[in-house]
DNA sequence: ACCTGAACACCGTTCAAGT
DNA sequence: ACCTGAACACCGTTCAAGT
């Protein structure tokens, strides 16, 4: 049963995401991932140093994808609308790529302490928003405004995907949009 | 070694919180909790149906405590300041009771799906904020405003305790306070 | 009533071995 | 190179047994 896949690494990441989506990122099991991909328990160690590295690789994918979505969303607009578009896209990514988002930002995820590159990925996203905020309001403290905007979107994303407020995807988008508009109005007053 | 404690249940909950604080809520282990409390692996089953029930009991404590703190914080003020005090208290609770907060709201926590009473506890807190928002602005859609306020605080709480923005406790409080002020200003404009 | 110890089916990881 | 299977120290949970 050698050479099961052209790309076992890909199959393992897909299985990781499928299990994270189904039962939560915390319950993902190396052995079950391997079984889903049709290989033995130890085959993943050919492609990843350990379980954490496998989860980090899936997170990495998510950061790349989110970055692409945020860059695309912020292209055609003027500064204020760009800040709002970035925030709304963040929430929409969380909703449409729940397992990626959970792996990237969930508690006990490898994104935080373990892997080095992932922290840099998160900082890149922050810089993206920070730049837009700076363009929008050059005078104000852009850093603290960015943190406040991020917090609003991060909270909306988490509450929605963990189903803590009974929010639908459409509701989360429109609620984020109007909340950001209000927050920006308040900040610039 | 019978009758080790007057209150083994209490000792198990303390051990649960200590481990959740030390290594994250997801890594809490029934066997290690029992070991920390000085009893055998199976002793916890005298006090809790299973591991989930033990984590849920610790969450329950957190909900009771947070409710007390929020009620106390909202007593002496007029409506707008009360809304802000509720939100700031939420963030301060998360920072000062990190392990409780993680158990209450973390992904894969028993607070969400598993136990019935905990969902009601979370709804109670929401009602607390909803009532304050309604008093502050009777005309507006209080429900969606409450969701937006909650999201802001929830995001700030999570980003702070998961150390995703390098925020200190004091910074989180003041940043939450000014963000809420801006959001409320924007919402009432 | 309250606790223990052995047992079962899991888990991550290591290692010798196969092709 | 790539994968397997046995082994180790863990895990949650059950169950018969002890006081």
Coordinates of C-alpha atoms (C1' of nucleotides) in Angstrom, one line a residue:
Chain A
X1 CA 0.0 0.0 0.0
X2 CA 3.0 2.3 -0.6
X3 CA 2.4 5.5 -2.5
X4 CA -1.1 5.9 -1.5
X5 CA -1.3 9.5 -2.6
X6 CA 0.5 11.9 -4.9
X7 CA 0.3 14.3 -2.0
X8 CA -0.2 12.8 1.4
X9 CA 0.6 16.1 3.0
X10 CA -2.3 17.7 1.3
X11 CA -4.6 14.8 2.3
X12 CA -3.5 15.1 5.9
X13 CA -4.2 18.8 6.0
X14 CA -7.7 18.3 4.5
X15 CA -8.4 15.6 7.0
X16 CA -7.3 17.9 9.8
X17 CA -9.6 20.7 8.6
X18 CA -12.5 18.2 8.2
X19 CA -12.1 16.9 11.8
X20 CA -11.6 20.4 13.2
X21 CA -14.8 21.6 11.5
X22 CA -16.8 18.5 12.6
X23 CA -15.8 18.2 16.3
X24 CA -13.7 21.3 17.1
X25 CA -10.0 22.0 16.7
X26 CA -9.1 20.7 20.2
X27 CA -10.4 17.2 19.4
X28 CA -8.3 16.6 16.3
X29 CA -6.3 13.4 16.6
X30 CA -3.2 12.5 14.7
X31 CA -4.3 8.9 14.5
X32 CA -7.7 9.8 13.3
X33 CA -6.3 12.2 10.7
X34 CA -4.0 9.4 9.5
X35 CA -6.9 7.0 9.3
X36 CA -9.0 9.4 7.3
X37 CA -6.1 9.8 4.9
X38 CA -5.9 6.0 4.6
X39 CA -2.4 5.6 6.1
X40 CA -0.9 4.2 9.3
X41 CA -0.7 6.2 12.5
X42 CA 2.9 7.1 12.0
X43 CA 2.8 8.1 8.4
X44 CA 2.2 11.8 9.3
X45 CA 5.6 11.9 10.9
X46 CA 7.1 11.7 7.3
X47 CA 5.5 15.1 6.6
X48 CA 5.3 16.9 10.0
X49 CA 7.6 17.0 13.0
X50 CA 4.7 16.3 15.3
X51 CA 1.0 17.0 15.8
X52 CA 1.6 20.7 16.6
X53 CA 3.5 21.2 13.4
X54 CA 0.6 19.7 11.4
X55 CA -1.9 22.0 13.1
X56 CA 0.4 24.9 12.5
X57 CA 0.7 24.1 8.8
X58 CA -3.1 24.2 8.6
X59 CA -3.1 27.5 10.4
X60 CA -0.5 28.8 8.0
X61 CA -2.8 28.1 5.1
X62 CA -5.5 30.0 6.8
X63 CA -3.3 33.1 7.4
X64 CA -2.3 33.1 3.7
X65 CA -5.9 32.9 2.6
X66 CA -7.2 35.5 5.0
X67 CA -4.4 37.9 3.9
X68 CA -5.4 37.4 0.3
X69 CA -9.1 38.1 1.1
X70 CA -8.3 41.2 3.1
X71 CA -6.0 42.6 0.5
X72 CA -8.6 42.0 -2.2
X73 CA -11.4 43.5 -0.1
X74 CA -9.5 46.7 0.6
X75 CA -8.4 47.5 -2.9
X76 CA -11.0 49.7 -4.6
X77 CA -12.2 51.9 -1.8
X78 CA -11.3 55.1 0.0
X79 CA -9.6 55.0 3.5
X80 CA -12.7 54.8 5.8
X81 CA -14.5 52.3 3.7
X82 CA -11.3 50.3 3.4
X83 CA -11.0 50.0 7.2
X84 CA -14.6 48.8 7.3
X85 CA -14.1 46.3 4.4
X86 CA -11.0 44.8 6.2
X87 CA -13.0 44.2 9.4
X88 CA -16.0 42.8 7.6
X89 CA -13.8 40.5 5.6
X90 CA -12.1 39.3 8.8
X91 CA -15.5 38.2 10.2
X92 CA -16.6 36.7 6.9
X93 CA -13.4 34.7 6.7
X94 CA -14.1 33.3 10.2
X95 CA -17.6 32.3 9.3
X96 CA -16.7 30.8 5.9
X97 CA -13.5 29.1 7.1
X98 CA -14.4 28.2 10.6
X99 CA -11.9 25.4 11.1
X100 CA -9.1 27.5 9.8
X101 CA -10.0 30.4 12.0
X102 CA -10.3 28.1 15.1
X103 CA -6.9 26.7 14.4
X104 CA -5.4 30.2 13.9
X105 CA -6.9 31.9 16.9
X106 CA -8.4 29.3 19.2
X107 CA -7.0 28.9 22.7
X108 CA -4.3 26.3 22.9
X109 CA -3.7 26.7 19.2
X110 CA -0.2 26.4 17.9
X111 CA -0.5 29.9 16.4
X112 CA 0.3 31.6 19.6
X113 CA 3.3 30.3 21.4
X114 CA 4.6 27.3 19.6
X115 CA 5.5 28.3 16.1
X116 CA 7.5 31.4 15.2
X117 CA 6.2 32.1 11.6
X118 CA 2.6 32.2 12.6
X119 CA 3.0 35.1 15.0
X120 CA 4.6 37.0 12.1
X121 CA 1.6 36.2 9.9
X122 CA -0.7 37.6 12.5
X123 CA 1.4 40.7 12.8
X124 CA 1.2 41.1 9.0
X125 CA -2.5 41.2 9.2
X126 CA -2.4 43.7 12.0
X127 CA -0.1 45.9 9.9
X128 CA -2.6 45.8 7.0
X129 CA -5.3 47.2 9.2
X130 CA -2.9 49.6 10.9
X131 CA -1.9 51.1 7.6
X132 CA -5.5 51.6 6.5
X133 CA -6.4 53.2 9.9
X134 CA -3.4 55.5 9.5
X135 CA -4.5 56.6 6.1
X136 CA -8.0 57.2 7.4
X137 CA -7.0 59.3 10.4
X138 CA -3.3 60.4 10.3
X139 CA -3.7 62.5 13.5
X140 CA -5.1 60.0 15.9
X141 CA -3.4 57.2 17.8
X142 CA -3.7 54.6 14.9
X143 CA -2.3 51.8 17.0
X144 CA -4.9 51.9 19.7
X145 CA -7.7 52.5 17.2
X146 CA -6.6 49.4 15.3
X147 CA -6.6 47.3 18.5
X148 CA -10.2 48.5 19.2
X149 CA -11.3 47.7 15.6
X150 CA -9.6 44.3 15.7
X151 CA -11.2 43.5 19.1
X152 CA -14.7 44.3 17.7
X153 CA -14.2 42.0 14.7
X154 CA -12.5 39.3 16.6
X155 CA -15.3 39.2 19.2
X156 CA -18.0 39.2 16.5
X157 CA -16.1 36.4 14.7
X158 CA -15.7 34.2 17.8
X159 CA -19.2 34.7 19.1
X160 CA -20.7 33.9 15.7
X161 CA -18.7 30.7 15.0
X162 CA -19.0 29.4 18.5
X163 CA -22.8 30.1 18.2
X164 CA -22.9 32.1 21.4
X165 CA -25.4 34.7 20.2
X166 CA -27.4 32.8 17.7
X167 CA -26.0 35.0 14.9
X168 CA -26.3 33.9 11.2
X169 CA -23.5 34.6 8.7
X170 CA -25.4 37.4 7.0
X171 CA -26.3 39.0 10.4
X172 CA -22.7 38.9 11.5
X173 CA -21.6 40.7 8.4
X174 CA -24.1 43.5 8.5
X175 CA -23.8 43.8 12.3
X176 CA -20.0 44.1 12.0
X177 CA -20.4 46.7 9.2
X178 CA -22.7 49.0 11.2
X179 CA -20.7 48.5 14.4
X180 CA -17.5 49.5 12.7
X181 CA -19.2 52.5 11.1
X182 CA -20.4 53.6 14.6
X183 CA -17.0 52.9 16.2
X184 CA -15.2 54.9 13.5
X185 CA -17.6 57.8 13.8
X186 CA -17.1 57.8 17.6
X187 CA -13.3 57.6 17.2
X188 CA -13.2 60.5 14.8
X189 CA -15.5 62.8 16.8
Chain B
X1 CA -6.2 7.5 53.1
X2 CA -10.0 7.8 53.3
X3 CA -11.5 11.2 54.1
X4 CA -8.7 13.2 52.7
X5 CA -10.6 16.4 52.6
X6 CA -13.6 17.9 54.2
X7 CA -14.4 19.1 50.7
X8 CA -12.9 17.1 47.9
X9 CA -15.2 18.7 45.4
X10 CA -13.7 22.1 46.2
X11 CA -10.2 20.8 46.0
X12 CA -10.9 19.3 42.6
X13 CA -12.3 22.5 41.3
X14 CA -9.3 24.4 42.6
X15 CA -7.0 21.9 40.9
X16 CA -8.9 22.3 37.7
X17 CA -8.5 26.0 37.7
X18 CA -4.9 25.8 38.6
X19 CA -4.1 23.5 35.7
X20 CA -6.3 25.5 33.3
X21 CA -4.4 28.7 34.2
X22 CA -1.0 27.0 33.9
X23 CA -1.4 25.1 30.7
X24 CA -4.7 26.1 29.1
X25 CA -8.2 24.8 29.6
X26 CA -7.9 22.2 26.8
X27 CA -5.0 20.4 28.5
X28 CA -6.8 19.8 31.8
X29 CA -6.7 16.1 32.7
X30 CA -9.0 14.3 35.1
X31 CA -6.1 12.1 36.3
X32 CA -3.8 15.1 36.9
X33 CA -6.6 17.0 38.7
X34 CA -7.1 14.0 40.9
X35 CA -3.4 13.7 41.6
X36 CA -3.1 17.3 42.5
X37 CA -6.0 16.9 45.0
X38 CA -4.2 13.8 46.4
X39 CA -6.8 11.2 45.5
X40 CA -6.9 8.3 43.0
X41 CA -7.9 8.7 39.4
X42 CA -11.4 7.6 39.9
X43 CA -12.2 9.6 43.0
X44 CA -13.6 12.6 41.0
X45 CA -16.4 10.3 39.8
X46 CA -17.9 10.5 43.3
X47 CA -18.5 14.2 42.8
X48 CA -18.9 14.7 39.0
X49 CA -20.6 12.5 36.4
X50 CA -17.6 12.9 34.1
X51 CA -14.8 15.3 33.0
X52 CA -17.2 17.6 31.2
X53 CA -19.4 18.0 34.3
X54 CA -16.3 18.9 36.3
X55 CA -15.3 21.6 33.8
X56 CA -18.9 22.8 33.7
X57 CA -19.0 23.1 37.5
X58 CA -15.9 25.3 37.3
X59 CA -17.5 27.4 34.5
X60 CA -20.7 27.8 36.6
X61 CA -18.6 29.3 39.4
X62 CA -17.2 31.8 36.9
X63 CA -20.6 32.8 35.7
X64 CA -21.8 33.4 39.2
X65 CA -18.7 35.5 40.0
X66 CA -18.9 37.5 36.8
X67 CA -22.6 38.2 37.3
X68 CA -21.8 39.5 40.8
X69 CA -19.0 41.7 39.5
X70 CA -21.2 43.1 36.7
X71 CA -24.1 43.9 39.0
X72 CA -21.9 45.6 41.5
X73 CA -20.1 47.6 38.8
X74 CA -23.4 48.9 37.3
X75 CA -25.1 50.0 40.5
X76 CA -24.2 53.6 41.1
X77 CA -24.2 55.1 37.6
X78 CA -26.5 56.6 35.0
X79 CA -27.4 54.5 32.0
X80 CA -24.6 55.4 29.6
X81 CA -21.9 55.0 32.2
X82 CA -23.5 51.8 33.3
X83 CA -23.2 50.2 29.9
X84 CA -19.6 51.1 29.8
X85 CA -19.0 49.8 33.3
X86 CA -20.6 46.5 32.4
X87 CA -18.3 46.1 29.4
X88 CA -15.2 47.1 31.2
X89 CA -16.0 44.7 34.0
X90 CA -16.4 41.9 31.5
X91 CA -12.9 42.5 30.2
X92 CA -11.4 42.9 33.7
X93 CA -13.0 39.6 34.8
X94 CA -11.4 37.9 31.9
X95 CA -8.0 39.3 32.8
X96 CA -8.3 38.6 36.5
X97 CA -10.0 35.2 36.2
X98 CA -8.4 33.9 33.0
X99 CA -8.9 30.2 33.7
X100 CA -12.6 30.7 34.6
X101 CA -13.1 32.8 31.4
X102 CA -11.4 30.2 29.3
X103 CA -13.6 27.5 30.6
X104 CA -16.7 29.6 30.2
X105 CA -16.1 30.8 26.7
X106 CA -13.3 28.9 25.2
X107 CA -13.8 26.7 22.1
X108 CA -14.7 23.2 23.0
X109 CA -15.7 24.3 26.4
X110 CA -18.7 22.6 28.1
X111 CA -20.4 26.0 28.4
X112 CA -21.7 25.9 24.8
X113 CA -23.4 22.7 23.8
X114 CA -23.0 20.2 26.6
X115 CA -24.6 21.6 29.8
X116 CA -28.0 23.2 29.8
X117 CA -27.7 25.5 32.8
X118 CA -24.6 27.3 31.5
X119 CA -26.3 28.6 28.4
X120 CA -28.9 30.1 30.7
X121 CA -26.2 31.7 32.8
X122 CA -24.7 33.3 29.6
X123 CA -28.2 34.5 28.6
X124 CA -28.6 36.1 32.0
X125 CA -25.4 38.2 31.5
X126 CA -26.7 39.2 28.1
X127 CA -30.0 40.4 29.6
X128 CA -28.0 42.4 32.1
X129 CA -26.3 44.4 29.3
X130 CA -29.5 44.5 27.2
X131 CA -31.4 46.1 30.1
X132 CA -28.7 48.7 30.5
X133 CA -28.6 49.4 26.8
X134 CA -32.4 49.7 26.7
X135 CA -32.4 52.3 29.5
X136 CA -29.7 54.2 27.8
X137 CA -31.3 54.4 24.3
X138 CA -35.0 53.3 24.4
X139 CA -35.6 54.2 20.8
X140 CA -32.8 52.2 19.1
X141 CA -32.5 48.5 18.3
X142 CA -31.2 47.6 21.8
X143 CA -30.6 43.9 20.9
X144 CA -28.2 44.5 18.0
X145 CA -26.5 47.3 19.9
X146 CA -25.9 44.9 22.8
X147 CA -24.5 42.3 20.4
X148 CA -22.0 44.9 19.1
X149 CA -21.0 46.0 22.5
X150 CA -20.6 42.4 23.7
X151 CA -18.5 41.6 20.6
X152 CA -16.1 44.5 21.3
X153 CA -15.6 43.4 24.9
X154 CA -15.4 39.7 24.1
X155 CA -12.7 40.3 21.4
X156 CA -10.7 42.6 23.7
X157 CA -10.9 40.0 26.5
X158 CA -9.8 37.1 24.3
X159 CA -7.0 39.0 22.5
X160 CA -5.7 40.1 25.9
X161 CA -5.7 36.8 27.7
X162 CA -4.4 34.9 24.7
X163 CA -1.7 37.5 24.5
X164 CA -2.4 38.2 20.8
X165 CA -1.8 42.0 20.9
X166 CA 0.7 42.4 23.7
X167 CA -1.9 44.1 25.9
X168 CA -1.4 44.6 29.6
X169 CA -4.4 44.4 32.0
X170 CA -4.4 48.1 32.6
X171 CA -4.2 48.8 28.8
X172 CA -7.1 46.5 28.1
X173 CA -9.3 48.2 30.6
X174 CA -8.6 51.7 29.4
X175 CA -8.8 50.7 25.7
X176 CA -12.1 49.0 26.3
X177 CA -13.4 52.0 28.1
X178 CA -12.5 54.5 25.3
X179 CA -13.6 52.1 22.6
X180 CA -17.0 51.6 24.2
X181 CA -17.4 55.4 24.6
X182 CA -16.7 55.8 20.9
X183 CA -19.0 53.0 19.9
X184 CA -21.8 54.4 22.0
X185 CA -21.3 57.8 20.6
X186 CA -21.4 56.4 17.1
X187 CA -24.5 54.4 17.8
X188 CA -26.4 57.3 19.2
X189 CA -25.5 59.7 16.5
Chain C
dA1 C1' -20.9 6.8 51.5
dC2 C1' -16.4 7.2 49.8
dC3 C1' -12.4 5.6 47.7
dT4 C1' -9.1 2.3 45.3
dG5 C1' -6.9 -0.7 41.5
dA6 C1' -7.2 -3.3 37.5
dA7 C1' -8.9 -3.1 33.1
dC8 C1' -10.4 -1.3 28.3
dA9 C1' -10.1 1.4 24.4
dC10 C1' -8.0 5.4 23.3
dC11 C1' -4.0 9.1 22.6
dG12 C1' 1.1 11.1 20.9
dT13 C1' 5.5 9.6 20.0
dT14 C1' 9.7 6.5 19.2
dC15 C1' 12.0 2.9 17.0
dA16 C1' 13.3 -1.1 14.6
dA17 C1' 12.0 -3.1 10.4
dG18 C1' 10.3 -3.7 5.8
dT19 C1' 10.0 -2.2 0.4
Chain D
dA1 C1' 12.5 7.8 0.4
dC2 C1' 8.3 6.3 2.4
dC3 C1' 5.5 3.5 5.2
dT4 C1' 4.3 -0.1 8.8
dG5 C1' 3.6 -2.4 13.5
dA6 C1' 5.0 -3.0 18.1
dA7 C1' 5.9 -0.6 22.1
dC8 C1' 5.8 3.2 25.8
dA9 C1' 3.6 6.3 28.8
dC10 C1' -0.3 8.7 28.8
dC11 C1' -5.8 9.6 28.6
dG12 C1' -11.3 9.0 30.1
dT13 C1' -14.3 5.7 31.9
dT14 C1' -16.1 1.3 33.9
dC15 C1' -16.4 -2.0 37.3
dA16 C1' -15.6 -5.1 41.0
dA17 C1' -13.8 -4.6 45.4
dG18 C1' -12.5 -2.7 49.9
dT19 C1' -13.7 0.2 54.5

